[in-house]
Amino acid sequence: MEQQTIVSELATDTLRGLNSKPKYLLSKYFYDDEGSRIFQDIMRMPEYYLTDCEFEIFTSQRTQIVEAISEGCNKFELIELGAGDGLKTTILLEHMVEKSIGVQYIPVDISEKTNADLVKKLSNELPALGVKALTGDYFHALKPLNGHSGLRKIFLFLGANIGNFSDEETQLFLSQLSSLCHTGDKVMIGFDLKKSPEVIMNAYSDPHGHTRRFNLNHLVRLNKELGANFDLSNFEQHTSYHPGTGAVKSHLVSLTDQKVDMEELGQSFHFDKWEPVFMELSRKFDLETIAIMAENHGFKVEKQFMDKRNYFVDSLWVKD
């Protein structure tokens, strides 16, 4: 039943995207099993700096981060949105347990299996830690926590995932996050910073071809799950970066005038020669913009934790 729901949602979103002008596909569908494997290859590339930067921040500054999070409060809820495998957060959790800080860890993820694996891992490695996983869309899953529990809340949103949101989605996300916070609650968000366009392009249009495979795998998924007949050789991946806006945009471009049938939808879609299909946005930020974003949603920047190259920042905000 769960699989059927996922397929139906994929079908609905694909139909909407390919009937739009310009065409688009939603990046959340990149991550089937094969897409996740390809993304692991991307993260292991020396050119893909993001994961290494944030891991460096958490390992080299874990004491300062924990002190800033727990300042004036020795018991709180640590709520991580999109927790995944919790690899970076575990670095902080280990330090908190060592310092006998009373933390209740609440990982939130859309995947029930991912949550179950994380809870099992943490129960083995940190048996003294309180863990309560929530499965589902971030804010739907968090509704039960909307009341004031009497404990400070610390929200984590790591990995530069906020960069995948449009302006409107960012405003909505931060507004919803702010509504869950009371005065003194804190938020830590990972932001990829503006830097040399060459560095950025090497990460998002890599010489190894992993990002190309990652984008094309979306079409493979549509062939498998929706009965489409995409010919991958008829598309090429293109990435662009605008230093002013900080926007990295990824497209698949049709190399020929073609028609693609989709059995599950009972429809065909026409692609003009050189017609682009928008696949993903990844925005880069500067510290001034981050401070304005915080202020516009009732927060103020308390600390900025940056890697040694100043490529990435985990920005800690406190609710006014």
Coordinates of C-alpha atoms in Angstrom, one line a residue:
M1 CA 0.0 0.0 0.0
E2 CA 2.8 2.4 0.9
Q3 CA 4.6 1.7 -2.4
Q4 CA 1.4 2.4 -4.4
T5 CA 1.1 5.7 -2.6
I6 CA 4.6 6.7 -3.6
V7 CA 4.1 5.6 -7.2
S8 CA 0.8 7.6 -7.4
E9 CA 2.6 10.7 -6.1
L10 CA 5.4 10.2 -8.5
A11 CA 2.9 9.9 -11.4
T12 CA 1.0 13.1 -10.3
D13 CA 4.1 15.2 -10.0
T14 CA 5.6 13.9 -13.2
L15 CA 2.4 14.7 -15.1
R16 CA 2.3 18.2 -13.7
G17 CA 6.0 18.8 -14.4
L18 CA 6.1 17.6 -18.0
N19 CA 2.9 19.4 -18.9
S20 CA 4.4 22.7 -17.6
K21 CA 6.1 25.4 -19.6
P22 CA 9.0 25.2 -19.0
K23 CA 9.1 21.5 -18.2
Y24 CA 10.5 20.3 -14.8
L25 CA 10.9 17.2 -12.7
L26 CA 11.1 17.2 -8.9
S27 CA 14.5 16.6 -7.4
K28 CA 13.0 14.6 -4.5
Y29 CA 12.6 11.7 -6.8
F30 CA 16.3 11.5 -7.5
Y31 CA 16.7 9.2 -4.5
D32 CA 15.6 5.7 -5.4
D33 CA 18.0 2.9 -4.5
E34 CA 20.2 3.5 -7.6
G35 CA 20.0 7.3 -7.2
S36 CA 21.1 7.0 -3.6
R37 CA 24.1 4.9 -4.6
I38 CA 25.1 7.4 -7.3
F39 CA 24.8 10.2 -4.7
Q40 CA 27.2 8.3 -2.5
D41 CA 29.7 8.4 -5.4
I42 CA 29.1 12.1 -5.7
M43 CA 29.8 12.7 -2.0
R44 CA 33.1 10.7 -2.2
M45 CA 34.4 12.9 -5.1
P46 CA 37.3 15.2 -4.0
E47 CA 35.5 18.0 -5.9
Y48 CA 32.3 17.6 -3.8
Y49 CA 33.4 19.8 -0.9
L50 CA 30.0 20.1 1.0
T51 CA 30.0 16.9 3.0
D52 CA 33.7 17.3 4.0
C53 CA 33.2 20.9 5.0
E54 CA 30.3 20.2 7.4
F55 CA 32.0 17.1 8.7
E56 CA 35.1 19.2 9.5
I57 CA 33.0 21.8 11.3
F58 CA 31.3 19.2 13.5
T59 CA 34.5 17.3 14.3
S60 CA 36.8 20.3 14.9
Q61 CA 34.3 22.6 16.7
R62 CA 32.0 20.1 18.4
T63 CA 32.8 21.4 21.9
Q64 CA 32.0 25.0 20.8
I65 CA 28.8 23.9 19.0
V66 CA 27.5 21.9 22.0
E67 CA 28.3 24.8 24.4
A68 CA 26.5 27.3 22.2
I69 CA 23.5 25.0 21.8
S70 CA 23.2 24.1 25.5
E71 CA 24.2 27.5 26.9
G72 CA 22.2 28.2 30.0
C73 CA 20.2 25.0 29.7
N74 CA 21.3 21.5 30.6
K75 CA 18.1 19.7 29.3
F76 CA 16.6 20.2 25.9
E77 CA 15.1 18.5 22.8
L78 CA 17.4 18.2 19.7
I79 CA 15.1 17.9 16.7
E80 CA 16.8 17.1 13.4
L81 CA 14.8 17.6 10.1
G82 CA 15.9 15.2 7.5
A83 CA 18.2 13.3 9.8
G84 CA 19.1 10.5 7.4
D85 CA 21.9 8.4 8.9
G86 CA 22.7 11.0 11.5
L87 CA 26.4 10.7 10.9
K88 CA 27.4 14.3 11.6
T89 CA 24.9 14.7 14.5
T90 CA 26.2 11.7 16.2
I91 CA 29.5 13.6 16.7
L92 CA 27.5 16.1 18.8
L93 CA 25.4 13.5 20.6
E94 CA 28.5 11.6 21.7
H95 CA 29.9 14.8 23.2
M96 CA 26.6 15.6 24.9
V97 CA 26.4 12.1 26.5
E98 CA 30.0 12.4 27.7
K99 CA 29.1 15.7 29.3
S100 CA 25.9 14.3 30.9
I101 CA 23.8 16.8 29.1
G102 CA 20.1 15.9 29.2
V103 CA 19.3 15.7 25.5
Q104 CA 16.2 14.1 23.9
Y105 CA 17.1 13.4 20.3
I106 CA 14.2 13.6 17.8
P107 CA 15.2 12.6 14.3
V108 CA 12.6 13.4 11.6
D109 CA 12.8 11.7 8.3
I110 CA 10.4 10.7 5.5
S111 CA 11.8 7.2 5.5
E112 CA 10.6 4.8 8.2
K113 CA 13.5 2.4 7.5
T114 CA 16.0 5.2 7.7
N115 CA 14.6 6.2 11.1
A116 CA 14.5 2.6 12.3
D117 CA 18.2 2.0 11.3
L118 CA 19.2 5.2 13.1
V119 CA 17.4 4.4 16.3
K120 CA 19.0 0.9 16.3
K121 CA 22.4 2.3 15.7
L122 CA 22.1 4.9 18.4
S123 CA 20.7 2.5 21.0
N124 CA 23.7 0.3 20.4
E125 CA 26.3 3.1 20.4
L126 CA 24.8 5.5 22.9
P127 CA 22.4 3.5 25.2
A128 CA 22.1 6.5 27.6
L129 CA 20.7 8.7 24.9
G130 CA 16.9 9.3 24.7
V131 CA 15.8 8.9 21.1
K132 CA 12.3 9.4 19.6
A133 CA 12.1 9.2 15.8
L134 CA 9.3 10.8 13.9
T135 CA 8.4 9.6 10.3
G136 CA 6.9 11.8 7.7
D137 CA 7.0 15.3 6.2
Y138 CA 8.8 17.7 8.5
F139 CA 6.0 19.8 9.8
H140 CA 3.3 17.2 9.6
A141 CA 5.4 14.9 11.8
L142 CA 6.2 17.8 14.2
K143 CA 2.6 18.7 14.9
P144 CA 2.5 16.8 18.1
L145 CA 5.5 18.8 19.4
N146 CA 3.8 22.2 18.7
G147 CA 2.9 22.7 22.3
H148 CA 5.4 24.0 24.8
S149 CA 7.0 21.0 26.5
G150 CA 8.8 23.1 29.0
L151 CA 12.1 22.1 27.3
R152 CA 14.2 24.3 25.0
K153 CA 14.0 23.1 21.4
I154 CA 17.1 23.0 19.2
F155 CA 16.3 22.4 15.5
L156 CA 19.0 21.1 13.1
F157 CA 18.6 21.4 9.3
L158 CA 22.0 20.4 8.0
G159 CA 23.7 19.5 4.7
A160 CA 22.9 22.8 2.8
N161 CA 19.4 21.3 2.0
I162 CA 17.9 24.7 2.4
G163 CA 19.7 25.6 -0.9
N164 CA 17.3 23.3 -2.8
F165 CA 14.3 25.5 -1.9
S166 CA 13.0 28.3 -4.1
D167 CA 12.5 31.7 -2.5
E168 CA 8.9 30.9 -1.9
E169 CA 9.7 27.5 -0.4
T170 CA 12.4 29.0 1.8
Q171 CA 10.0 31.6 3.1
L172 CA 7.4 29.0 3.9
F173 CA 9.9 26.6 5.5
L174 CA 11.3 29.3 7.8
S175 CA 7.9 30.7 8.7
Q176 CA 6.8 27.2 9.7
L177 CA 10.0 26.6 11.6
S178 CA 9.6 29.9 13.4
S179 CA 6.0 29.0 14.4
L180 CA 7.3 25.9 16.3
C181 CA 9.9 28.0 18.3
H182 CA 9.4 29.9 21.5
T183 CA 11.7 32.6 22.8
G184 CA 15.2 31.1 23.5
D185 CA 14.7 28.1 21.2
K186 CA 17.5 27.7 18.6
V187 CA 17.9 26.7 15.0
M188 CA 21.1 25.5 13.3
I189 CA 21.0 25.5 9.5
G190 CA 23.7 24.5 7.1
F191 CA 24.4 26.9 4.3
D192 CA 26.7 26.5 1.3
L193 CA 28.5 29.8 0.8
K194 CA 29.3 31.7 -2.4
K195 CA 32.8 31.0 -3.6
S196 CA 34.8 30.6 -6.8
P197 CA 32.4 29.6 -9.6
E198 CA 35.1 27.1 -10.7
V199 CA 35.0 25.3 -7.4
I200 CA 31.2 25.2 -7.5
M201 CA 31.0 23.9 -11.1
N202 CA 33.5 21.2 -10.5
A203 CA 31.2 19.9 -7.7
Y204 CA 28.0 20.1 -9.6
S205 CA 29.2 19.2 -13.1
D206 CA 32.0 16.9 -12.2
P207 CA 34.6 15.4 -14.6
H208 CA 33.8 11.9 -13.4
G209 CA 30.3 12.0 -14.9
H210 CA 28.5 11.1 -11.6
T211 CA 26.2 14.2 -11.7
R212 CA 25.2 13.3 -15.3
R213 CA 24.4 9.7 -14.2
F214 CA 22.5 11.1 -11.2
N215 CA 20.2 13.3 -13.4
L216 CA 19.7 10.7 -16.1
N217 CA 18.8 8.1 -13.4
H218 CA 15.6 10.1 -12.8
L219 CA 14.6 9.1 -16.4
V220 CA 15.5 5.5 -15.7
R221 CA 13.2 5.6 -12.7
L222 CA 10.4 6.9 -14.8
N223 CA 11.0 4.1 -17.3
K224 CA 10.8 1.5 -14.6
E225 CA 8.0 2.8 -12.4
L226 CA 5.7 4.7 -14.9
G227 CA 6.4 2.6 -18.0
A228 CA 8.1 5.5 -19.9
N229 CA 10.4 4.9 -22.9
F230 CA 13.0 7.6 -22.4
D231 CA 16.1 7.0 -24.5
L232 CA 18.9 8.3 -22.3
S233 CA 21.2 9.0 -25.3
N234 CA 18.7 11.6 -26.4
F235 CA 19.4 13.8 -23.4
E236 CA 22.4 15.6 -22.0
Q237 CA 22.9 17.1 -18.5
H238 CA 23.7 20.8 -18.2
T239 CA 24.7 22.7 -15.1
S240 CA 25.0 26.5 -14.8
Y241 CA 26.0 28.8 -11.9
H242 CA 25.1 32.5 -11.5
P243 CA 27.6 34.2 -9.2
G244 CA 25.2 37.1 -8.5
T245 CA 22.1 35.1 -7.4
G246 CA 24.2 32.1 -6.1
A247 CA 21.9 29.7 -8.0
V248 CA 23.2 26.5 -9.4
K249 CA 20.6 25.1 -11.8
S250 CA 20.7 21.6 -13.3
H251 CA 18.8 20.7 -16.5
L252 CA 18.4 17.8 -18.9
V253 CA 18.4 19.0 -22.5
S254 CA 16.7 17.2 -25.3
L255 CA 19.2 16.6 -28.1
T256 CA 16.5 15.9 -30.7
D257 CA 12.8 16.5 -31.5
Q258 CA 11.2 13.5 -29.8
K259 CA 8.1 12.0 -28.3
V260 CA 8.2 10.0 -25.0
D261 CA 5.3 7.7 -24.1
M262 CA 4.4 7.0 -20.5
E263 CA 2.2 3.9 -20.1
E264 CA 1.2 4.5 -16.4
L265 CA -0.1 8.0 -17.3
G266 CA -1.6 7.0 -20.6
Q267 CA 0.1 10.1 -22.1
S268 CA 2.8 11.1 -24.5
F269 CA 5.1 14.1 -24.1
H270 CA 6.8 16.0 -26.8
F271 CA 10.3 17.4 -26.4
D272 CA 11.6 20.0 -28.9
K273 CA 15.2 19.8 -29.9
W274 CA 17.3 21.7 -27.3
E275 CA 14.3 21.9 -24.9
P276 CA 15.5 22.0 -21.3
V277 CA 13.9 20.1 -18.4
F278 CA 14.6 21.7 -15.0
M279 CA 15.9 19.2 -12.5
E280 CA 17.4 20.8 -9.4
L281 CA 18.2 24.1 -7.8
S282 CA 21.1 24.5 -5.3
R283 CA 21.5 28.0 -4.0
K284 CA 24.7 29.5 -2.4
F285 CA 24.5 32.2 0.2
D286 CA 26.5 35.0 1.8
L287 CA 26.5 35.9 5.5
E288 CA 24.6 39.1 5.1
T289 CA 21.7 37.3 3.3
I290 CA 21.7 34.6 6.1
A291 CA 21.4 37.3 8.8
I292 CA 18.5 39.0 6.9
M293 CA 16.7 35.6 6.6
A294 CA 17.0 35.0 10.3
E295 CA 15.8 38.5 11.2
N296 CA 12.8 38.3 8.8
H297 CA 11.6 35.2 10.6
G298 CA 12.0 36.3 14.3
F299 CA 15.5 35.0 14.9
K300 CA 18.9 36.5 15.3
V301 CA 22.2 35.0 14.4
E302 CA 24.0 33.8 17.5
K303 CA 27.1 32.0 16.1
Q304 CA 28.6 31.2 12.7
F305 CA 30.5 27.9 12.6
M306 CA 32.6 27.8 9.4
D307 CA 35.2 25.4 7.9
K308 CA 38.8 26.5 7.5
R309 CA 38.3 27.5 3.8
N310 CA 35.1 29.5 4.6
Y311 CA 33.2 27.4 2.0
F312 CA 30.4 26.4 4.4
V313 CA 28.6 27.7 7.5
D314 CA 26.4 26.1 10.1
S315 CA 24.5 29.1 11.3
L316 CA 23.1 29.1 14.8
W317 CA 20.0 31.3 15.3
V318 CA 18.1 32.0 18.5
K319 CA 14.4 32.9 18.6
D320 CA 13.8 36.5 19.9

